[in-house]
Tab-separated table of C-alpha atoms in Angstrom:
chain	number	residue	atom	x	y	z
A	1	UNK	CA	4.509	13.752	-6.542
A	2	UNK	CA	1.148	13.256	-8.289
A	3	UNK	CA	0.307	11.952	-11.708
A	4	UNK	CA	-2.744	10.689	-13.575
A	5	UNK	CA	-3.253	7.176	-14.856
A	6	UNK	CA	-5.558	6.781	-17.847
A	7	UNK	CA	-8.527	4.446	-17.695
A	8	UNK	CA	-8.456	0.772	-18.610
A	9	UNK	CA	-11.547	-1.314	-19.391
A	10	UNK	CA	-14.051	1.428	-18.504
A	11	UNK	CA	-12.216	2.421	-15.327
A	12	UNK	CA	-12.375	6.148	-14.665
A	13	UNK	CA	-9.160	8.137	-14.868
A	14	UNK	CA	-7.639	7.781	-11.412
A	15	UNK	CA	-5.327	10.095	-9.535
A	16	UNK	CA	-2.454	8.205	-7.968
A	17	UNK	CA	-0.195	9.638	-5.276
A	18	UNK	CA	3.333	8.326	-4.897
A	19	UNK	CA	4.198	8.472	-1.199
A	20	UNK	CA	7.827	9.499	-0.904
A	21	UNK	CA	9.432	7.160	1.661
A	22	UNK	CA	12.968	5.765	1.872
A	23	UNK	CA	13.387	2.061	1.090
A	24	UNK	CA	9.801	1.750	-0.123
A	25	UNK	CA	7.445	1.936	-3.100
A	26	UNK	CA	4.008	3.006	-1.890
A	27	UNK	CA	1.171	4.387	-4.048
A	28	UNK	CA	-2.252	5.623	-2.957
A	29	UNK	CA	-5.310	5.707	-5.224
A	30	UNK	CA	-7.621	7.716	-2.989
A	31	UNK	CA	-10.881	6.964	-4.809
A	32	UNK	CA	-10.401	4.005	-7.113
A	33	UNK	CA	-13.928	2.856	-6.281
A	34	UNK	CA	-16.563	5.573	-6.481
A	35	UNK	CA	-18.920	5.989	-3.517
A	36	UNK	CA	-21.934	4.010	-4.774
A	37	UNK	CA	-19.788	1.149	-6.050
A	38	UNK	CA	-17.846	1.072	-2.777
A	39	UNK	CA	-21.118	1.096	-0.795
A	40	UNK	CA	-22.468	-1.846	-2.794
A	41	UNK	CA	-19.251	-3.829	-2.435
A	42	UNK	CA	-19.135	-3.226	1.312
A	43	UNK	CA	-22.701	-4.468	1.823
A	44	UNK	CA	-22.225	-7.522	-0.385
A	45	UNK	CA	-18.918	-8.557	1.164
A	46	UNK	CA	-20.126	-8.061	4.720
A	47	UNK	CA	-23.122	-10.317	4.111
A	48	UNK	CA	-21.620	-12.946	1.797
A	49	UNK	CA	-18.041	-13.512	2.949
A	50	UNK	CA	-17.401	-16.489	5.265
A	51	UNK	CA	-15.978	-14.438	8.124
A	52	UNK	CA	-13.955	-16.300	10.769
A	53	UNK	CA	-12.897	-15.458	14.315
A	54	UNK	CA	-9.276	-16.632	14.389
A	55	UNK	CA	-7.316	-17.126	17.584
A	56	UNK	CA	-3.658	-16.809	18.526
A	57	UNK	CA	-1.702	-18.153	21.463
A	58	UNK	CA	0.335	-15.645	23.482
A	59	UNK	CA	2.297	-16.544	26.595
A	60	UNK	CA	0.369	-19.763	26.981
A	61	UNK	CA	-3.068	-18.168	26.645
A	62	UNK	CA	-5.443	-18.251	23.685
A	63	UNK	CA	-6.876	-14.922	22.504
A	64	UNK	CA	-9.319	-13.902	19.783
A	65	UNK	CA	-7.603	-11.665	17.262
A	66	UNK	CA	-9.301	-8.227	17.304
A	67	UNK	CA	-11.058	-8.472	13.930
A	68	UNK	CA	-12.771	-11.040	11.712
A	69	UNK	CA	-10.896	-12.509	8.756
A	70	UNK	CA	-11.332	-14.574	5.598
A	71	UNK	CA	-8.916	-16.026	3.020
A	72	UNK	CA	-9.875	-16.426	-0.648
A	73	UNK	CA	-7.933	-17.254	-3.773
A	74	UNK	CA	-6.884	-19.820	-6.294
A	75	UNK	CA	-7.196	-23.478	-5.388
A	76	UNK	CA	-4.711	-24.830	-2.826
A	77	UNK	CA	-3.295	-21.415	-1.912
A	78	UNK	CA	-2.363	-21.857	1.753
A	79	UNK	CA	-1.092	-18.971	3.848
A	80	UNK	CA	0.444	-18.817	7.322
A	81	UNK	CA	0.511	-15.562	9.311
A	82	UNK	CA	0.880	-14.957	13.060
A	83	UNK	CA	0.930	-18.714	13.553
A	84	UNK	CA	-2.464	-19.069	11.825
A	85	UNK	CA	-2.702	-21.413	8.822
A	86	UNK	CA	-5.554	-20.724	6.410
A	87	UNK	CA	-6.776	-22.519	3.285
A	88	UNK	CA	-8.304	-20.568	0.427
A	89	UNK	CA	-12.011	-20.412	-0.323
A	90	UNK	CA	-12.844	-20.025	-4.034
A	91	UNK	CA	-13.177	-16.546	-5.533
A	92	UNK	CA	-16.654	-15.049	-5.710
A	93	UNK	CA	-17.931	-12.547	-8.274
A	94	UNK	CA	-17.344	-9.451	-6.126
A	95	UNK	CA	-13.770	-10.388	-5.256
A	96	UNK	CA	-12.980	-11.061	-8.908
A	97	UNK	CA	-14.488	-7.688	-9.836
A	98	UNK	CA	-12.309	-5.889	-7.282
A	99	UNK	CA	-9.232	-7.863	-8.318
A	100	UNK	CA	-9.708	-6.998	-11.986
A	101	UNK	CA	-9.953	-3.293	-11.218
A	102	UNK	CA	-6.812	-3.115	-9.080
A	103	UNK	CA	-4.869	-5.315	-11.495
A	104	UNK	CA	-5.688	-2.933	-14.332
A	105	UNK	CA	-4.221	0.094	-12.562
A	106	UNK	CA	-1.259	-1.625	-10.905
A	107	UNK	CA	-0.407	-4.105	-13.699
A	108	UNK	CA	0.098	-6.927	-11.187
A	109	UNK	CA	-1.667	-10.309	-11.195
A	110	UNK	CA	-2.873	-11.285	-7.715
A	111	UNK	CA	-3.844	-14.866	-6.837
A	112	UNK	CA	-5.193	-14.517	-3.283
A	113	UNK	CA	-6.699	-12.065	-0.812
A	114	UNK	CA	-6.862	-11.759	2.967
A	115	UNK	CA	-9.972	-9.904	4.133
A	116	UNK	CA	-10.318	-8.187	7.499
A	117	UNK	CA	-13.545	-6.903	9.036
A	118	UNK	CA	-12.963	-4.201	11.645
A	119	UNK	CA	-16.235	-4.033	13.580
A	120	UNK	CA	-15.448	-0.879	15.579
A	121	UNK	CA	-12.543	1.256	16.756
A	122	UNK	CA	-11.703	-1.533	19.206
A	123	UNK	CA	-10.657	-3.812	16.333
A	124	UNK	CA	-7.080	-3.449	15.154
A	125	UNK	CA	-3.966	-5.081	13.764
A	126	UNK	CA	-0.624	-4.637	15.533
A	127	UNK	CA	2.770	-3.730	14.073
A	128	UNK	CA	3.916	-6.234	11.447
A	129	UNK	CA	5.325	-6.671	7.960
A	130	UNK	CA	3.785	-8.861	5.288
A	131	UNK	CA	7.012	-10.733	4.654
A	132	UNK	CA	6.086	-14.407	4.956
A	133	UNK	CA	8.197	-16.737	2.746
A	134	UNK	CA	5.285	-17.708	0.499
A	135	UNK	CA	4.954	-14.052	-0.597
A	136	UNK	CA	8.318	-14.159	-2.371
A	137	UNK	CA	11.437	-12.000	-2.210
A	138	UNK	CA	9.751	-8.599	-2.575
A	139	UNK	CA	6.095	-9.014	-1.576
A	140	UNK	CA	3.461	-6.979	-3.381
A	141	UNK	CA	0.430	-6.011	-1.297
A	142	UNK	CA	-2.652	-4.395	-2.827
A	143	UNK	CA	-4.927	-3.046	-0.083
A	144	UNK	CA	-8.535	-1.969	-0.748
A	145	UNK	CA	-10.489	-0.153	1.983
A	146	UNK	CA	-14.283	-0.057	2.248
A	147	UNK	CA	-16.318	1.574	4.999
A	148	UNK	CA	-14.986	3.614	7.909
A	149	UNK	CA	-11.813	5.651	7.345
A	150	UNK	CA	-8.949	4.339	9.472
A	151	UNK	CA	-5.418	5.637	9.934
A	152	UNK	CA	-2.717	3.384	8.466
A	153	UNK	CA	0.508	3.902	10.400
A	154	UNK	CA	3.952	2.952	9.106
A	155	UNK	CA	7.374	3.082	10.727
A	156	UNK	CA	10.832	2.235	9.436
A	157	UNK	CA	12.408	-0.839	11.004
A	158	UNK	CA	15.865	0.705	11.300
A	159	UNK	CA	15.347	4.479	11.371
A	160	UNK	CA	13.035	5.611	14.175
A	161	UNK	CA	12.664	9.071	12.658
A	162	UNK	CA	10.961	7.721	9.535
A	163	UNK	CA	7.201	7.428	10.038
A	164	UNK	CA	4.088	7.785	7.902
A	165	UNK	CA	0.372	8.148	8.588
A	166	UNK	CA	-2.040	7.515	5.727
A	167	UNK	CA	-5.804	7.925	5.952
A	168	UNK	CA	-7.403	4.995	4.135
A	169	UNK	CA	-10.802	6.193	2.988
A	170	UNK	CA	-13.858	4.413	1.621
A	171	UNK	CA	-13.018	3.143	-1.880
A	172	UNK	CA	-9.267	3.765	-1.667
A	173	UNK	CA	-6.498	1.466	-2.890
A	174	UNK	CA	-2.983	1.368	-1.381
A	175	UNK	CA	-0.227	-0.461	-3.260
A	176	UNK	CA	2.995	-1.501	-1.499
A	177	UNK	CA	5.774	-3.113	-3.525
A	178	UNK	CA	9.552	-3.307	-3.929
A	179	UNK	CA	11.455	-3.543	-0.649
A	180	UNK	CA	8.713	-1.965	1.472
A	181	UNK	CA	8.027	-5.065	3.576
A	182	UNK	CA	11.747	-5.538	4.287
A	183	UNK	CA	12.164	-2.053	5.746
A	184	UNK	CA	8.771	-0.976	7.104
A	185	UNK	CA	6.202	-2.094	9.672
A	186	UNK	CA	2.539	-1.102	9.554
A	187	UNK	CA	-0.523	-1.220	11.798
A	188	UNK	CA	-4.132	-0.145	12.288
A	189	UNK	CA	-4.267	1.137	15.853
A	190	UNK	CA	-7.204	0.814	18.229
A	191	UNK	CA	-9.276	3.960	18.677
A	192	UNK	CA	-11.523	5.127	21.507
A	193	UNK	CA	-13.601	7.093	19.018
A	194	UNK	CA	-16.969	5.753	17.940
A	195	UNK	CA	-16.263	4.197	14.555
A	196	UNK	CA	-18.259	2.274	12.005
A	197	UNK	CA	-17.296	-0.969	10.320
A	198	UNK	CA	-14.444	-1.262	7.847
A	199	UNK	CA	-13.566	-4.028	5.407
A	200	UNK	CA	-9.976	-4.254	4.217
A	201	UNK	CA	-8.921	-6.538	1.383
A	202	UNK	CA	-5.189	-7.189	1.048
A	203	UNK	CA	-4.479	-8.850	-2.281
A	204	UNK	CA	-1.302	-10.903	-2.498
A	205	UNK	CA	0.787	-13.102	-4.772
A	206	UNK	CA	1.432	-16.514	-3.218
A	207	UNK	CA	4.419	-18.139	-4.890
C-alpha cells in the first residue's frame, strides 16, 4: 500500500510505503533526503562525529564490533546494548537537522540517536531486536541511511516463513514502531562485494 504525505516546514512531499508484515508497523520513505542533501550530510557526519571502536566479550575473548559507532542525545541519556554502556554526546547541528525532518514526517519526538559507520561490506550487525528496557514497552526506531545501499534483512521470531528484505538506499528513512521489536529480528549481513561506506542513524526514545 502506498500513500503520499504532504510537506511540513519546507519538506518536499514524500512517498511513504507501508510494508505489510504481521505483528509489525514498518514504513519506508525511500528518498526523504534528496541526493545533494544526503551527500552533504554524509560528508559532514563522517568527518565530525566522534566515532568509536567498541568491543564485546564473547566466550572469554574480546572482539572489535564490525563497525564504528557513536551515541548522541539529550543530557544524561545512557544506553546499554550488547553489553556495551554508552553515554550521550550533545547534539550537533546536523543531527538536529536530521531529527527535525524525520520528526515532521513521523510525528514522533526522538531524544537520542545511535550512529553506525559501515566502512565496507565486511562491516555488519548481527540478528537482534532493539528491545532494551530503556526503550519502553513498544520501542520506536527511526533509521536514516546515508551512503552505500545495504540490504536490511528481517525475520519473524516465531514464524520462520515470515521474512523481509528491504534495500536501504542513500537518503532513505525506515520507521519501525508498534510491536515490531517484540516479534521481529533484523540484521545487516556481511557482503563479499566491494562496497562503499554507509552511515546509519537509528533515532530512539529513551524513557
